[in-house]
GROMACS .gro file of C-alpha atoms in nm:
model
  353
    1MET     CA    1  19.158  27.785  15.451
    2SER     CA    2  18.935  28.044  15.483
    3THR     CA    3  18.566  27.975  15.662
    4GLU     CA    4  18.250  28.157  15.491
    5LEU     CA    5  18.063  28.375  15.794
    6ASP     CA    6  17.668  28.379  15.788
    7PRO     CA    7  17.560  28.730  15.825
    8ALA     CA    8  17.585  28.738  16.202
    9GLY     CA    9  17.971  28.680  16.186
   10ARG     CA   10  17.931  28.366  16.294
   11SER     CA   11  18.047  28.037  16.137
   12PRO     CA   12  17.785  27.787  16.042
   13SER     CA   13  17.712  27.460  16.244
   14PRO     CA   14  17.711  27.140  16.101
   15SER     CA   15  17.370  27.123  16.207
   16THR     CA   16  17.305  27.454  16.028
   17ALA     CA   17  17.539  27.345  15.697
   18PRO     CA   18  17.323  27.298  15.403
   19ALA     CA   19  17.275  26.935  15.338
   20PRO     CA   20  17.329  26.721  15.050
   21THR     CA   21  17.030  26.661  14.873
   22ARG     CA   22  16.867  26.363  14.710
   23ALA     CA   23  16.905  26.450  14.339
   24ASN     CA   24  17.262  26.536  14.373
   25THR     CA   25  17.306  26.155  14.428
   26ARG     CA   26  17.049  26.045  14.184
   27TYR     CA   27  17.170  25.894  13.835
   28PRO     CA   28  17.041  26.058  13.497
   29THR     CA   29  16.730  25.852  13.342
   30PRO     CA   30  16.829  25.706  12.996
   31SER     CA   31  16.591  25.866  12.737
   32TRP     CA   32  16.315  25.664  12.586
   33GLY     CA   33  16.548  25.655  12.292
   34LYS     CA   34  16.798  25.479  12.497
   35ARG     CA   35  16.546  25.264  12.642
   36LEU     CA   36  16.442  25.136  12.302
   37LEU     CA   37  16.819  25.099  12.127
   38SER     CA   38  16.901  24.851  12.425
   39VAL     CA   39  16.579  24.618  12.329
   40GLN     CA   40  16.785  24.331  12.264
   41GLU     CA   41  16.524  24.263  11.959
   42PHE     CA   42  16.517  24.625  11.856
   43GLY     CA   43  16.768  24.570  11.579
   44VAL     CA   44  16.645  24.279  11.389
   45ALA     CA   45  16.280  24.461  11.405
   46SER     CA   46  16.420  24.759  11.262
   47ALA     CA   47  16.554  24.529  11.002
   48LEU     CA   48  16.230  24.361  10.911
   49VAL     CA   49  16.044  24.716  10.889
   50PHE     CA   50  16.352  24.830  10.637
   51LEU     CA   51  16.262  24.525  10.428
   52VAL     CA   52  15.929  24.549  10.405
   53VAL     CA   53  15.965  24.922  10.349
   54VAL     CA   54  16.213  24.888  10.072
   55ILE     CA   55  15.994  24.590   9.903
   56GLY     CA   56  15.696  24.781   9.955
   57ALA     CA   57  15.843  25.053   9.741
   58PHE     CA   58  15.907  24.868   9.437
   59HIS     CA   59  15.619  24.648   9.445
   60PRO     CA   60  15.339  24.862   9.646
   61THR     CA   61  15.085  24.540   9.620
   62PHE     CA   62  15.330  24.339   9.893
   63LEU     CA   63  15.153  24.567  10.135
   64HIS     CA   64  14.852  24.463  10.086
   65HIS     CA   65  14.649  24.325  10.357
   66ASP     CA   66  14.612  23.991  10.201
   67VAL     CA   67  14.951  23.968  10.138
   68LEU     CA   68  15.054  24.068  10.451
   69LEU     CA   69  14.858  23.782  10.606
   70GLY     CA   70  14.941  23.540  10.439
   71THR     CA   71  15.328  23.657  10.513
   72LEU     CA   72  15.264  23.609  10.871
   73GLN     CA   73  15.097  23.286  10.814
   74THR     CA   74  15.351  23.156  10.687
   75ALA     CA   75  15.602  23.267  10.933
   76SER     CA   76  15.403  23.138  11.194
   77PHE     CA   77  15.468  22.803  11.105
   78VAL     CA   78  15.841  22.875  11.113
   79ALA     CA   79  15.866  23.099  11.410
   80ILE     CA   80  15.675  22.807  11.601
   81ILE     CA   81  15.942  22.551  11.581
   82ALA     CA   82  16.222  22.857  11.604
   83TYR     CA   83  16.101  22.884  11.953
   84GLY     CA   84  16.230  22.524  12.041
   85MET     CA   85  16.571  22.606  11.864
   86VAL     CA   86  16.600  22.877  12.097
   87PHE     CA   87  16.639  22.707  12.392
   88LEU     CA   88  16.842  22.450  12.181
   89LEU     CA   89  17.101  22.692  12.046
   90ALA     CA   90  17.140  22.862  12.394
   91MET     CA   91  17.257  22.506  12.480
   92SER     CA   92  17.484  22.522  12.216
   93GLU     CA   93  17.293  22.242  12.045
   94ILE     CA   94  17.131  22.204  11.687
   95ASP     CA   95  16.828  21.970  11.614
   96LEU     CA   96  16.872  21.919  11.236
   97SER     CA   97  16.561  21.693  11.229
   98VAL     CA   98  16.249  21.908  11.253
   99GLY     CA   99  16.173  21.908  10.901
  100GLY     CA  100  16.151  21.543  10.881
  101THR     CA  101  15.957  21.553  11.257
  102TYR     CA  102  15.744  21.849  11.110
  103ALA     CA  103  15.649  21.583  10.820
  104PHE     CA  104  15.555  21.305  10.986
  105SER     CA  105  15.341  21.477  11.231
  106ILE     CA  106  15.179  21.585  10.917
  107ILE     CA  107  15.121  21.245  10.775
  108LEU     CA  108  15.021  21.059  11.073
  109SER     CA  109  14.759  21.282  11.125
  110ALA     CA  110  14.630  21.293  10.791
  111LYS     CA  111  14.645  20.928  10.812
  112LEU     CA  112  14.447  20.893  11.147
  113MET     CA  113  14.172  21.115  11.012
  114ALA     CA  114  14.131  20.973  10.649
  115GLN     CA  115  14.203  20.598  10.681
  116SER     CA  116  14.169  20.515  11.052
  117GLY     CA  117  13.834  20.770  11.087
  118LEU     CA  118  13.971  20.912  11.398
  119ASN     CA  119  13.887  21.257  11.531
  120PRO     CA  120  14.046  21.491  11.323
  121TRP     CA  121  14.142  21.696  11.656
  122ILE     CA  122  14.228  21.341  11.843
  123SER     CA  123  14.460  21.283  11.557
  124ALA     CA  124  14.631  21.597  11.554
  125LEU     CA  125  14.716  21.544  11.954
  126VAL     CA  126  14.857  21.216  11.863
  127GLY     CA  127  15.055  21.348  11.559
  128ILE     CA  128  15.198  21.620  11.825
  129ALA     CA  129  15.276  21.357  12.103
  130ALA     CA  130  15.458  21.156  11.829
  131ALA     CA  131  15.660  21.459  11.724
  132ALA     CA  132  15.787  21.508  12.085
  133LEU     CA  133  15.843  21.176  12.116
  134LEU     CA  134  16.061  21.163  11.784
  135GLY     CA  135  16.206  21.453  11.968
  136ALA     CA  136  16.306  21.329  12.309
  137PHE     CA  137  16.438  21.017  12.105
  138ASN     CA  138  16.723  21.262  11.986
  139GLY     CA  139  16.798  21.334  12.323
  140VAL     CA  140  16.823  20.991  12.449
  141ALA     CA  141  17.039  20.923  12.155
  142ALA     CA  142  17.287  21.145  12.200
  143SER     CA  143  17.276  21.071  12.581
  144LEU     CA  144  17.352  20.708  12.507
  145LEU     CA  145  17.599  20.758  12.236
  146HIS     CA  146  17.773  21.058  12.403
  147LEU     CA  147  17.761  21.302  12.085
  148PRO     CA  148  17.589  21.642  12.021
  149VAL     CA  149  17.241  21.655  11.896
  150ILE     CA  150  17.342  21.806  11.595
  151ILE     CA  151  17.547  21.463  11.492
  152VAL     CA  152  17.276  21.253  11.615
  153THR     CA  153  17.001  21.453  11.387
  154LEU     CA  154  17.235  21.439  11.110
  155GLY     CA  155  17.105  21.091  11.144
  156THR     CA  156  16.750  21.096  11.209
  157LEU     CA  157  16.696  21.364  10.972
  158SER     CA  158  16.708  21.111  10.691
  159LEU     CA  159  16.548  20.832  10.935
  160TYR     CA  160  16.265  21.048  10.982
  161SER     CA  161  16.196  21.194  10.623
  162GLY     CA  162  16.260  20.805  10.509
  163ILE     CA  163  15.982  20.725  10.756
  164VAL     CA  164  15.735  20.949  10.593
  165THR     CA  165  15.835  20.833  10.225
  166ILE     CA  166  15.729  20.482  10.371
  167VAL     CA  167  15.440  20.535  10.577
  168SER     CA  168  15.270  20.735  10.261
  169ASN     CA  169  15.402  20.529   9.998
  170ALA     CA  170  15.533  20.834   9.839
  171GLN     CA  171  15.183  20.962   9.747
  172PRO     CA  172  14.947  21.230   9.919
  173VAL     CA  173  14.704  21.134  10.145
  174ALA     CA  174  14.354  21.153   9.992
  175GLY     CA  175  14.010  21.137  10.176
  176LEU     CA  176  14.071  21.418  10.466
  177PRO     CA  177  13.729  21.506  10.630
  178LEU     CA  178  13.758  21.864  10.550
  179GLN     CA  179  13.441  21.969  10.635
  180SER     CA  180  13.563  21.894  11.047
  181SER     CA  181  13.605  22.220  11.243
  182PHE     CA  182  13.957  22.089  11.291
  183PHE     CA  183  14.057  22.248  10.935
  184THR     CA  184  13.762  22.550  10.970
  185THR     CA  185  13.882  22.634  11.267
  186LEU     CA  186  14.267  22.596  11.319
  187GLY     CA  187  14.304  22.673  10.920
  188GLY     CA  188  14.071  22.966  10.919
  189ASP     CA  189  14.143  23.309  11.113
  190GLN     CA  190  13.979  23.472  11.424
  191LEU     CA  191  13.962  23.847  11.405
  192GLY     CA  192  14.085  23.904  11.095
  193VAL     CA  193  14.424  23.699  11.204
  194PRO     CA  194  14.538  23.349  11.093
  195THR     CA  195  14.466  23.112  11.395
  196ALA     CA  196  14.835  22.990  11.326
  197ALA     CA  197  14.968  23.352  11.422
  198TRP     CA  198  14.751  23.368  11.718
  199VAL     CA  199  14.890  23.032  11.827
  200ALA     CA  200  15.229  23.166  11.747
  201ILE     CA  201  15.179  23.448  11.955
  202VAL     CA  202  15.053  23.254  12.255
  203LEU     CA  203  15.338  23.024  12.260
  204LEU     CA  204  15.549  23.339  12.226
  205VAL     CA  205  15.433  23.454  12.575
  206VAL     CA  206  15.458  23.152  12.751
  207LEU     CA  207  15.828  23.038  12.611
  208SER     CA  208  15.955  23.370  12.634
  209PHE     CA  209  15.836  23.329  13.034
  210VAL     CA  210  15.970  23.013  13.057
  211PHE     CA  211  16.302  23.078  12.920
  212THR     CA  212  16.381  23.385  13.088
  213LYS     CA  213  16.138  23.327  13.450
  214THR     CA  214  16.144  22.954  13.511
  215ARG     CA  215  16.431  22.709  13.652
  216PHE     CA  216  16.423  22.504  13.315
  217GLY     CA  217  16.539  22.819  13.144
  218ALA     CA  218  16.800  22.901  13.371
  219MET     CA  219  16.923  22.555  13.334
  220VAL     CA  220  16.910  22.587  12.963
  221ARG     CA  221  17.123  22.898  12.992
  222ALA     CA  222  17.343  22.786  13.232
  223VAL     CA  223  17.474  22.436  13.019
  224GLY     CA  224  17.532  22.697  12.700
  225SER     CA  225  17.699  22.923  12.928
  226ASN     CA  226  17.915  22.668  13.073
  227PRO     CA  227  17.828  22.304  13.060
  228HIS     CA  228  18.138  22.229  13.361
  229ALA     CA  229  17.992  22.450  13.529
  230ALA     CA  230  17.649  22.368  13.490
  231ALA     CA  231  17.711  22.037  13.630
  232PHE     CA  232  17.906  22.111  13.916
  233SER     CA  233  17.640  22.313  14.032
  234GLY     CA  234  17.432  21.970  14.006
  235ILE     CA  235  17.210  22.066  13.686
  236SER     CA  236  17.189  21.733  13.480
  237ILE     CA  237  17.301  21.820  13.142
  238GLY     CA  238  17.157  21.516  12.942
  239ARG     CA  239  16.801  21.577  13.120
  240THR     CA  240  16.769  21.924  13.044
  241ARG     CA  241  16.868  21.854  12.634
  242LEU     CA  242  16.643  21.588  12.647
  243TYR     CA  243  16.365  21.832  12.787
  244ALA     CA  244  16.455  22.053  12.489
  245VAL     CA  245  16.455  21.865  12.218
  246ALA     CA  246  16.130  21.725  12.326
  247LEU     CA  247  15.994  22.046  12.340
  248THR     CA  248  16.128  22.115  12.013
  249GLY     CA  249  15.966  21.804  11.849
  250GLY     CA  250  15.609  21.879  12.026
  251LEU     CA  251  15.667  22.246  11.889
  252ALA     CA  252  15.748  22.095  11.531
  253GLY     CA  253  15.407  21.865  11.560
  254VAL     CA  254  15.221  22.187  11.670
  255ALA     CA  255  15.349  22.353  11.325
  256GLY     CA  256  15.230  22.080  11.154
  257ALA     CA  257  14.892  22.040  11.293
  258LEU     CA  258  14.871  22.418  11.225
  259SER     CA  259  15.010  22.334  10.820
  260LEU     CA  260  14.753  22.021  10.808
  261ALA     CA  261  14.468  22.238  10.878
  262TYR     CA  262  14.559  22.513  10.641
  263PHE     CA  263  14.688  22.362  10.349
  264GLN     CA  264  14.389  22.081  10.393
  265GLY     CA  265  14.647  21.807  10.249
  266ALA     CA  266  14.938  21.613  10.334
  267ASP     CA  267  15.198  21.560  10.113
  268PRO     CA  268  15.541  21.345  10.193
  269THR     CA  269  15.729  21.633  10.020
  270ILE     CA  270  15.658  21.880  10.287
  271GLY     CA  271  15.913  21.994  10.542
  272VAL     CA  272  16.196  21.989  10.271
  273GLY     CA  273  16.484  22.203  10.390
  274LEU     CA  274  16.228  22.380  10.670
  275GLU     CA  275  16.519  22.287  10.936
  276LEU     CA  276  16.742  22.566  10.732
  277GLN     CA  277  16.434  22.818  10.760
  278VAL     CA  278  16.408  22.747  11.113
  279ILE     CA  279  16.740  22.783  11.194
  280ALA     CA  280  16.794  23.119  11.035
  281ALA     CA  281  16.469  23.229  11.218
  282ALA     CA  282  16.627  23.174  11.564
  283ILE     CA  283  16.983  23.266  11.470
  284ILE     CA  284  16.874  23.604  11.272
  285GLY     CA  285  16.650  23.685  11.572
  286GLY     CA  286  16.917  23.707  11.803
  287THR     CA  287  17.020  23.402  11.958
  288ALA     CA  288  17.392  23.313  11.994
  289VAL     CA  289  17.539  22.984  11.832
  290THR     CA  290  17.784  22.984  12.077
  291GLY     CA  291  17.522  22.926  12.353
  292GLY     CA  292  17.409  23.138  12.695
  293ARG     CA  293  17.149  23.317  12.590
  294GLY     CA  294  16.888  23.354  12.358
  295THR     CA  295  16.520  23.536  12.242
  296VAL     CA  296  16.226  23.383  12.191
  297PRO     CA  297  16.060  23.695  12.027
  298GLY     CA  298  16.352  23.778  11.815
  299ALA     CA  299  16.284  23.398  11.655
  300LEU     CA  300  15.911  23.486  11.547
  301ILE     CA  301  16.114  23.831  11.400
  302GLY     CA  302  16.341  23.654  11.224
  303ALA     CA  303  16.085  23.406  11.096
  304LEU     CA  304  15.919  23.699  10.938
  305ILE     CA  305  16.237  23.850  10.787
  306VAL     CA  306  16.285  23.493  10.657
  307ALA     CA  307  15.922  23.509  10.511
  308VAL     CA  308  15.961  23.861  10.377
  309ILE     CA  309  16.270  23.803  10.201
  310ASN     CA  310  16.107  23.454  10.055
  311GLY     CA  311  15.835  23.694   9.936
  312GLY     CA  312  16.044  23.973   9.833
  313LEU     CA  313  16.227  23.696   9.555
  314VAL     CA  314  15.906  23.594   9.415
  315TYR     CA  315  15.794  23.980   9.369
  316PHE     CA  316  16.145  24.061   9.219
  317GLU     CA  317  16.121  23.717   8.988
  318VAL     CA  318  16.411  23.602   9.126
  319PRO     CA  319  16.433  23.244   9.068
  320THR     CA  320  16.308  23.000   9.356
  321THR     CA  321  16.660  22.804   9.294
  322TRP     CA  322  16.818  23.125   9.447
  323THR     CA  323  16.595  23.100   9.798
  324ASP     CA  324  16.863  22.875   9.975
  325PHE     CA  325  17.146  23.105   9.869
  326VAL     CA  326  16.974  23.409  10.002
  327THR     CA  327  16.881  23.232  10.340
  328GLY     CA  328  17.228  23.125  10.360
  329ALA     CA  329  17.374  23.439  10.345
  330VAL     CA  330  17.142  23.608  10.594
  331ILE     CA  331  17.205  23.355  10.826
  332LEU     CA  332  17.619  23.427  10.770
  333ALA     CA  333  17.542  23.814  10.779
  334ALA     CA  334  17.366  23.754  11.157
  335VAL     CA  335  17.611  23.518  11.306
  336GLY     CA  336  17.871  23.786  11.158
  337ALA     CA  337  17.714  24.054  11.316
  338ASP     CA  338  17.681  23.907  11.626
  339SER     CA  339  18.013  23.818  11.643
  340LEU     CA  340  18.149  24.164  11.599
  341LEU     CA  341  17.912  24.312  11.845
  342ARG     CA  342  18.033  24.084  12.106
  343ARG     CA  343  18.370  24.136  12.029
  344ARG     CA  344  18.292  24.500  12.053
  345ARG     CA  345  18.085  24.433  12.392
  346VAL     CA  346  18.454  24.277  12.509
  347VAL     CA  347  18.683  24.546  12.409
  348ARG     CA  348  18.457  24.799  12.569
  349ALA     CA  349  18.413  24.607  12.901
  350THR     CA  350  18.796  24.593  12.896
  351ARG     CA  351  18.855  24.987  12.846
  352THR     CA  352  18.615  25.086  13.121
  353ALA     CA  353  18.745  24.796  13.346
   0.00000   0.00000   0.00000
């Protein structure tokens, strides 16, 4: 093997040999497009934009400012509860009683305002606390009976709804102090955006941090990924589940307070079927039903998709009886897509191993 000589006819010494530059070992930086595509919520956000554009193309009034704000308002109530459902789904659990919990917080707060003369703000706080206690009851019952939360809440769904009917005598609550700042502030808008949307955004930031950066969020994901390993490492599955269902109940109470302020009324039938929309929002947003992972921002986008679909059905004059059918179909499509993507990741990882 020949050695290349320098101009003087000498072999280059090790000290004068060209050293490898740092650029030669630097990995290529992903383009902004690849970074965008790697964002977990990119796909579902693209679907949301596509739906809005398609509906707006056929019915331009759907893109009007007031209509879009109304859609955002409706989605905010669902999204707030869906944030809690993200924590539960990440643990492979589902709370079916959120609709009853939501309705109970509204009826209780309205009763305290109208019949007891309690300050509306304090009444709303009592309603939120009561909703959190109902959620905690689900967790305690699940632990005592050694049952999944979905089985327990299958019973408390009817139980809580029944309590709402009994307390309200199946009649709307009358005599609400609508002149109170509670209704004008929480039921109005701030800087042209509904107050409920601002609350949803603040909770989005807080709960995203809790889910991804705190010990509680790590325990939730660990339990969902491998409950046996989580228990072996010292994580209390029962306590973690209790906190998660109490959080979900409390968020249902927050959504209830905002709904009461916005609708300025309390009807015992409110909240019927809400659990389907909440679960749909979380799953469509990218939270895996198999546990271990979830996305709080995705839950907001999922809630917006559900609200846009429901609004689109109205604009296309589809009978309201088809709403649950379409929502269920979207859930099935989202779960199927998630399963397909997970299988592709496994195949890709196997090939590269």
